[in-house]
Short mmCIF file of C-alpha atoms (C1' of nucleotides) and ligand atoms in Angstrom, two decimals:
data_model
loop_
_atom_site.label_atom_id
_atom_site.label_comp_id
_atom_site.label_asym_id
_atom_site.label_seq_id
_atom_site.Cartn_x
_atom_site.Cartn_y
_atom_site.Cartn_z
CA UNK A 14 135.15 91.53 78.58
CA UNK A 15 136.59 89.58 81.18
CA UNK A 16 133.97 87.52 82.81
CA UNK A 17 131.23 88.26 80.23
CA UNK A 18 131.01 84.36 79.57
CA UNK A 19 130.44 83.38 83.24
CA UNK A 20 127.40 86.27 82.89
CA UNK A 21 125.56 84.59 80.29
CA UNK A 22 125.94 81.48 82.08
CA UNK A 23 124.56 82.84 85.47
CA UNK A 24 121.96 84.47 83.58
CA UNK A 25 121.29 81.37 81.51
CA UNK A 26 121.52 78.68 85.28
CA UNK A 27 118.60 81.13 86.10
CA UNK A 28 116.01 81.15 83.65
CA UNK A 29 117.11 84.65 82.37
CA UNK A 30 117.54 85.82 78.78
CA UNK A 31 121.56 86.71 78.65
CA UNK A 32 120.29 89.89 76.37
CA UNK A 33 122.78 92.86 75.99
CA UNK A 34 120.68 94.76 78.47
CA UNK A 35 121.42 92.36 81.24
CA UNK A 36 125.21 91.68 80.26
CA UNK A 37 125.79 95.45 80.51
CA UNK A 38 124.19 95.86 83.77
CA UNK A 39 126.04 92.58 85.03
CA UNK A 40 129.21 93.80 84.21
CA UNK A 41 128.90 96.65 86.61
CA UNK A 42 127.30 95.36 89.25
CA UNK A 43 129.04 91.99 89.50
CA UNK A 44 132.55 92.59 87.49
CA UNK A 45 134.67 93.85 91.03
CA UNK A 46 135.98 93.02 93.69
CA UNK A 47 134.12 94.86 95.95
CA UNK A 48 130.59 94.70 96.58
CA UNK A 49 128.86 97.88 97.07
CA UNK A 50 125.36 99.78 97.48
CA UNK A 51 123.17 101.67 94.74
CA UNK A 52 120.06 103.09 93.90
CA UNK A 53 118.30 102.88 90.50
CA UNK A 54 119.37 106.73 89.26
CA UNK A 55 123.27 105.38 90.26
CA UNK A 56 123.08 102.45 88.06
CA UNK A 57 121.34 104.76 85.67
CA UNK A 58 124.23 107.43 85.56
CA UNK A 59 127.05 104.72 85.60
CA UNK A 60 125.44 102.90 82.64
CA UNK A 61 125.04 106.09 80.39
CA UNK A 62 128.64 107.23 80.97
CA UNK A 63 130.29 103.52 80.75
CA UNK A 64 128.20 102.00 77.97
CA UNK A 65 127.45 103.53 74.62
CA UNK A 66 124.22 102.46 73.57
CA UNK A 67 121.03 103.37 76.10
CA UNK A 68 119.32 101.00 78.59
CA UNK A 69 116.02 102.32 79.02
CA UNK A 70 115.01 103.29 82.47
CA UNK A 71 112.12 100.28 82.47
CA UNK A 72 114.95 97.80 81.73
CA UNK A 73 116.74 98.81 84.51
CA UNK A 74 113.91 98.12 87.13
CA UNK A 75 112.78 95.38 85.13
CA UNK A 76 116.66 93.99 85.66
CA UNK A 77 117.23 94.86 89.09
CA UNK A 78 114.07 93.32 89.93
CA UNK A 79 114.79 90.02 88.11
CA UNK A 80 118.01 89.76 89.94
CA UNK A 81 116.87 90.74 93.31
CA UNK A 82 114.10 87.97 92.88
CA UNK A 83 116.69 85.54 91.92
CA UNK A 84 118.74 86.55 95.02
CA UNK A 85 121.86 88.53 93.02
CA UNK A 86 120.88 91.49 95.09
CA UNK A 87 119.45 92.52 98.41
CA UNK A 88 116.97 95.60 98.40
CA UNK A 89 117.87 97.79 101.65
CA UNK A 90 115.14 98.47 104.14
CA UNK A 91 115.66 102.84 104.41
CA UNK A 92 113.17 105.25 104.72
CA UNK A 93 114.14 107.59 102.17
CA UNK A 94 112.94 108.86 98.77
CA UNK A 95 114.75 105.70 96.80
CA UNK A 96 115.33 102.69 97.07
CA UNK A 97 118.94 101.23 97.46
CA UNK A 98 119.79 97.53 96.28
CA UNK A 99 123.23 96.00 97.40
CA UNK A 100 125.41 93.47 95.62
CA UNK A 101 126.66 92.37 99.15
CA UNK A 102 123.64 89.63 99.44
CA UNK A 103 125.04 87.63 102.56
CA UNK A 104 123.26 88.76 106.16
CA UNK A 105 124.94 91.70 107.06
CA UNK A 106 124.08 95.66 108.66
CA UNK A 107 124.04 99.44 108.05
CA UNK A 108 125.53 102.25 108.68
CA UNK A 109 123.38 104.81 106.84
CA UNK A 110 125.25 108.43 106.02
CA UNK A 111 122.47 110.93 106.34
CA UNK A 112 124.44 113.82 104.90
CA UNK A 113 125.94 111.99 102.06
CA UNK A 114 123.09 109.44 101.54
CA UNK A 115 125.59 106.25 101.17
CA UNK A 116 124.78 103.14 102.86
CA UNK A 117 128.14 101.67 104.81
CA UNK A 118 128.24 97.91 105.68
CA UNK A 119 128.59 96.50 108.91
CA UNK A 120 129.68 93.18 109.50
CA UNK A 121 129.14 90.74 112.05
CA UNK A 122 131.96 91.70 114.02
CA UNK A 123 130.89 95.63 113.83
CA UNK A 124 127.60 94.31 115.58
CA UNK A 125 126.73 91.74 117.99
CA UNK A 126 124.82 88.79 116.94
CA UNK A 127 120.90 89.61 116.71
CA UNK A 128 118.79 87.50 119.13
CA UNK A 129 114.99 87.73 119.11
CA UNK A 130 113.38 86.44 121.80
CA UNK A 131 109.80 87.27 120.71
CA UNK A 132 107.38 84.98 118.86
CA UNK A 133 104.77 85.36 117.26
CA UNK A 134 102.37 82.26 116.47
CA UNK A 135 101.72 81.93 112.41
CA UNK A 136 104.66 83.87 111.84
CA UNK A 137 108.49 83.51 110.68
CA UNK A 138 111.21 85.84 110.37
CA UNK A 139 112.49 86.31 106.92
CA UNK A 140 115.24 89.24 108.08
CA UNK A 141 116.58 90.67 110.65
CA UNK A 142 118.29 94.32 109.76
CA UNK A 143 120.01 96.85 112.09
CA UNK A 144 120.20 100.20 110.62
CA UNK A 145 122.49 102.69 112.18
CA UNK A 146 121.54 106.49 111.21
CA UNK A 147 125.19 108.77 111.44
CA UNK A 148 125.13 112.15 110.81
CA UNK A 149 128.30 114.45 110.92
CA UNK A 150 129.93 115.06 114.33
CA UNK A 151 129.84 118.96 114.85
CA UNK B 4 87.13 116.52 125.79
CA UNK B 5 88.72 114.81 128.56
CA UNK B 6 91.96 115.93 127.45
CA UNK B 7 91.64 118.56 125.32
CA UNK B 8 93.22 121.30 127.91
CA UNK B 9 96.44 118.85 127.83
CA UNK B 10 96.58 118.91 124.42
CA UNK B 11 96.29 122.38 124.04
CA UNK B 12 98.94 123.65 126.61
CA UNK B 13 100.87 120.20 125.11
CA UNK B 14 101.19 122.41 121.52
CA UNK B 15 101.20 126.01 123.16
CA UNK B 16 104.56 124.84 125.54
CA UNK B 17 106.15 123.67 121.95
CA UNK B 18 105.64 126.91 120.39
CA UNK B 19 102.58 124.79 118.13
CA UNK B 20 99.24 127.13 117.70
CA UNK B 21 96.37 124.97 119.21
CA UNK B 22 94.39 124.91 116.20
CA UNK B 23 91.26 123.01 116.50
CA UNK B 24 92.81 120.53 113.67
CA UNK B 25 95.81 120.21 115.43
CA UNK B 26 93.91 119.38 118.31
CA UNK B 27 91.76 116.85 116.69
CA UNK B 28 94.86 114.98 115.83
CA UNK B 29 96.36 114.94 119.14
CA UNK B 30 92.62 113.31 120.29
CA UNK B 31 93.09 110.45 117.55
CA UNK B 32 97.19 110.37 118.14
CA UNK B 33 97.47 110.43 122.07
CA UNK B 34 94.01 110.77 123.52
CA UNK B 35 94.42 106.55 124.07
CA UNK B 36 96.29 104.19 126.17
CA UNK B 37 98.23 102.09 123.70
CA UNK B 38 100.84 103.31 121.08
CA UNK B 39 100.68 102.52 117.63
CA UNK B 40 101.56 102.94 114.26
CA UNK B 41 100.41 104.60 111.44
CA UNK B 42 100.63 105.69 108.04
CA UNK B 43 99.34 109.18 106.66
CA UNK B 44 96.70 107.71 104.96
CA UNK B 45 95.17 105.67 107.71
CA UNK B 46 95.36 108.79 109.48
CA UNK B 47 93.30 110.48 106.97
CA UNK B 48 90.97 107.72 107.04
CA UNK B 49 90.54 107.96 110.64
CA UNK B 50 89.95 111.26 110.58
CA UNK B 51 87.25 110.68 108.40
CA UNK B 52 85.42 108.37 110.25
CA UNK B 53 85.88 110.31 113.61
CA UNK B 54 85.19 113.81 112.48
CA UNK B 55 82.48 115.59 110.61
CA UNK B 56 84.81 118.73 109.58
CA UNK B 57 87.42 117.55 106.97
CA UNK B 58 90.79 118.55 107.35
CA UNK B 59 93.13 118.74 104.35
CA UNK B 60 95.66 116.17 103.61
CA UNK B 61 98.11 119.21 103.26
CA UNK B 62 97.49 120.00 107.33
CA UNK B 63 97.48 116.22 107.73
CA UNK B 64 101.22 116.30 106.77
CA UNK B 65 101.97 119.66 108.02
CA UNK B 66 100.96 118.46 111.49
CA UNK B 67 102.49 115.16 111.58
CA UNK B 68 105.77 116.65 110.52
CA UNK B 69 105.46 119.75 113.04
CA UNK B 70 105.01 116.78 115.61
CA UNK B 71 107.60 114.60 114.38
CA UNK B 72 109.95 117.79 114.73
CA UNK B 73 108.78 118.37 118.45
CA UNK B 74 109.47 114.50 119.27
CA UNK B 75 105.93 113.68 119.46
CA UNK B 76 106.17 111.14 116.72
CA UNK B 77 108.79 108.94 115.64
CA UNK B 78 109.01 108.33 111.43
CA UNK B 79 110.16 104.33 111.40
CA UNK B 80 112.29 103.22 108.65
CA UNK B 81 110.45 100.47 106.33
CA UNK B 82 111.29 100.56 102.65
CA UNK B 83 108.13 100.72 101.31
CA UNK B 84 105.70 102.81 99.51
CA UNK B 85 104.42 104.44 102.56
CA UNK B 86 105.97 106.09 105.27
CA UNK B 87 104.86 104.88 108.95
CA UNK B 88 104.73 106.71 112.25
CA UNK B 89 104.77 105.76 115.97
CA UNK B 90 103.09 107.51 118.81
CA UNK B 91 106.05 105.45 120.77
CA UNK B 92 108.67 107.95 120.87
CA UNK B 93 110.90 105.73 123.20
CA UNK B 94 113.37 103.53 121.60
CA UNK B 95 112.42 100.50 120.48
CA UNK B 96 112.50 97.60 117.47
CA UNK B 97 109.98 96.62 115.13
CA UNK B 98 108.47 93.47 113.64
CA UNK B 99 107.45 94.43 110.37
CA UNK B 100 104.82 91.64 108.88
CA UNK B 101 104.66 91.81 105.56
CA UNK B 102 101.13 90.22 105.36
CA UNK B 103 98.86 92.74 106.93
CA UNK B 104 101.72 95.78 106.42
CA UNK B 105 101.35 96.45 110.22
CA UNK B 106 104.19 97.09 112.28
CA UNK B 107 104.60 95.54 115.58
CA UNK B 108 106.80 96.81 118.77
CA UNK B 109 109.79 95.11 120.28
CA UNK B 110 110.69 95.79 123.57
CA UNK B 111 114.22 96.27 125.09
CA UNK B 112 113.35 92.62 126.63
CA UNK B 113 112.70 91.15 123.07
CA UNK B 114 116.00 92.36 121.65
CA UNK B 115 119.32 92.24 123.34
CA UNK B 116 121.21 95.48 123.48
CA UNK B 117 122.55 96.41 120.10
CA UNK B 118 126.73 97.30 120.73
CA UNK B 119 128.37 98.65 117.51
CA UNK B 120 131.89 98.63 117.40
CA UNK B 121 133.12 100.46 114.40
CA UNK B 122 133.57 103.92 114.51
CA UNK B 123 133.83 106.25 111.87
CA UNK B 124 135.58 109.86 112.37
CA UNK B 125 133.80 112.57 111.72
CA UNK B 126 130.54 110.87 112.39
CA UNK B 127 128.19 110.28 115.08
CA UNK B 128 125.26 107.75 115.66
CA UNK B 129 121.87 109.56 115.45
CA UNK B 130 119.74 106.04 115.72
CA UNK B 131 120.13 102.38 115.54
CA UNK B 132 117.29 100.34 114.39
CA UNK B 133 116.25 96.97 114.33
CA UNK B 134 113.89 95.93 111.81
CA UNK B 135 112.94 92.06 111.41
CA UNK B 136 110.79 91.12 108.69
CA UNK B 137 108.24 88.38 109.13
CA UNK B 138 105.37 86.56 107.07
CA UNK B 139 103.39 84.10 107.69
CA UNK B 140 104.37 80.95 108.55
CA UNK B 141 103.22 78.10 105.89
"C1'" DC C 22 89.23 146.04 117.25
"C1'" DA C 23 93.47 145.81 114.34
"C1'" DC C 24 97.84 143.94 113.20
"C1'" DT C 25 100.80 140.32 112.03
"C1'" DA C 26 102.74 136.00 111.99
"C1'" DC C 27 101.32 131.50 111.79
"C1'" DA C 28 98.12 127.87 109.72
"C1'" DT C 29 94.99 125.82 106.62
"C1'" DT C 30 93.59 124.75 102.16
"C1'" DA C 31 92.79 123.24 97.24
"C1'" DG C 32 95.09 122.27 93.77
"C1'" DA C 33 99.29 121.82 91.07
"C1'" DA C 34 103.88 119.96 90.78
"C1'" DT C 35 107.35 116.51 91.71
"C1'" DC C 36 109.42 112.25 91.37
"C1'" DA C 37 110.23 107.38 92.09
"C1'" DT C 38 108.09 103.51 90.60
"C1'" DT C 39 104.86 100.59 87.95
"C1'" DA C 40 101.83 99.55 84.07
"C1'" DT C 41 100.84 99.31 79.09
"C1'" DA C 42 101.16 97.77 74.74
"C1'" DA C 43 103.78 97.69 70.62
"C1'" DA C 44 108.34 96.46 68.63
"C1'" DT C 45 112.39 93.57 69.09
"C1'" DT C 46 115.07 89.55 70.21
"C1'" DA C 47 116.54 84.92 72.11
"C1'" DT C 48 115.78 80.23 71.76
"C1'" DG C 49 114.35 75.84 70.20
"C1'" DA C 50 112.40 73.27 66.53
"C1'" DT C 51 111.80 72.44 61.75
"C1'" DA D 27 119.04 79.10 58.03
"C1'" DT D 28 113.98 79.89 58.59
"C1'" DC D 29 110.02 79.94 61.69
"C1'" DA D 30 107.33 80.14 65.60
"C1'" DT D 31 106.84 81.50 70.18
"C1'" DA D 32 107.63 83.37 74.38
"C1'" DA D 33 110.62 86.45 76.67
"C1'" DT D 34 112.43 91.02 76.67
"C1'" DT D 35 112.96 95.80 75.64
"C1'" DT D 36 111.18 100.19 74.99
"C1'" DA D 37 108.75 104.72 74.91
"C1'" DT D 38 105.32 106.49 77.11
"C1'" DA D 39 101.50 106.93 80.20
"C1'" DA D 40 99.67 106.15 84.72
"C1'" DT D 41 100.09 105.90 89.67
"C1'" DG D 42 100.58 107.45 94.17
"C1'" DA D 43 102.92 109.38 98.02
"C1'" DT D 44 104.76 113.54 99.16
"C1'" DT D 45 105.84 118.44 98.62
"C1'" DC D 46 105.00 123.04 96.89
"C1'" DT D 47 102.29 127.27 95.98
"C1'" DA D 48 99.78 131.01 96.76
"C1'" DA D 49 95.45 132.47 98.37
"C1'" DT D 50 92.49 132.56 102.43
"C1'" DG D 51 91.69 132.07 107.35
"C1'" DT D 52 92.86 132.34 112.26
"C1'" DA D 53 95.35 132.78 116.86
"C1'" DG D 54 97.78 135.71 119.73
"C1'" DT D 55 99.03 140.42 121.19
"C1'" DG D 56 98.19 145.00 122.41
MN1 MN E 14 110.73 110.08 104.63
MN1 MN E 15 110.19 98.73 97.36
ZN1 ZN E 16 125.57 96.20 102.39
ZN1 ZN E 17 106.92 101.23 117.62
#
DNA sequence: CACTACATTAGAATCATTATAAATTATGAT
DNA sequence: ATCATAATTTATAATGATTCTAATGTAGTG
């Protein structure tokens, strides 16, 4: 309800379709305060208890897709079954929870700054990612 | 042949049958100066090319996970479609270039130490990767 | 040799993700 | 508002890496 409005005018600044679909999905990635971490079978489970009518499960990667393209979401570099996107999209680390499978953020003060001194000719860097496995203690 | 003996006391000392496909992986996997990294399907490939007797892409993964499990292989974490492997067991960084899909080591020298400073109870570090993404440079 | 636990294997099953192609909808112009 | 058009949604099928299954084969031990 809220900030529906400023939605459909993000959507709208970047060449997206302000549909229903994308409004829905927007308001529960983007409506809070906090940013946080998901994979495509979280969003699907929030969206099917909080909204009423059903997104179909092509929508959703269609979505996610458009708005990691137009840089409203990171994608998460893990080796695991899914993939996890983040609505945190400034540079920024990982703690990754192997037992509970939730991705923890790290910021710049939780990590020294990253220098690389290698270079390779023809090449850039596009990221630079530290991922920190934790397990339980015991 | 010139290691062969290795290999097989190598998987007998780890409780690992030497079976004469687990032995033919060791040749391709260790049986060479230089690490490297690979995926379970250029694996298969290799083995292909190498050897006349075909082993099944069910050993294929049987092994490389009864290796990963003795520390002879290290899975790397790369959100992709594949999963990669490294006959470098030590720890290290990665390049990842996104053109050719190859990873590419990063020595201790390349990266500064990594120093996380947040702690969280309960939990321990179990790794701490660095993963920097590059593409070509135009 | 004979026994048994460990390994290999072909093929099926799983599951996240992507592709397809038809139906629906947003938008801009008449 | 009505139309035309391209963008979007959708159900469903296809893909592809990985895992599972259950039958067959083999290494180690005595
Ligand atoms: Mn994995
Ligand atoms: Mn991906
Ligand atoms: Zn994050
Ligand atoms: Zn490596």
């Amino acid at each position: 309800m809220s900030n529906k409005h400023v939605f459909i005018e993000k959507l709208r600044s970047s060449g997206l379709r302000p549909t229903k679909q994308r409004i829905e999905i927007c308001k529960l990635l983007f409506d809070r305060k906090d940013t946080f971490h998901f994979s495509i079978s979280d969003l699907k489970n929030n969206l099917e208890n909080v909204s009423s009518k059903k997104i179909s499960l092509a929508t959703i990667y269609n979505t996610i897709h458009a708005f990691t393209g137009k840089g409203y979401l990171k994608e998460i570099s893990i080796n695991s079954d899914k993939t996890y996107f983040d609505t945190n999209t400034s540079d920024h680390h990982h703690f990754f929870d192997e037992n509970k499978k939730k991705l923890i953020d790290l910021n710049d003060n939780d990590v020294g700054k990253i220098k690389i001194k290698k270079i390779l000719p023809g090449k850039k860097i596009k990221s630079i990612e530290v991922l920190v496995r934790i397990t339980n203690d015991n």
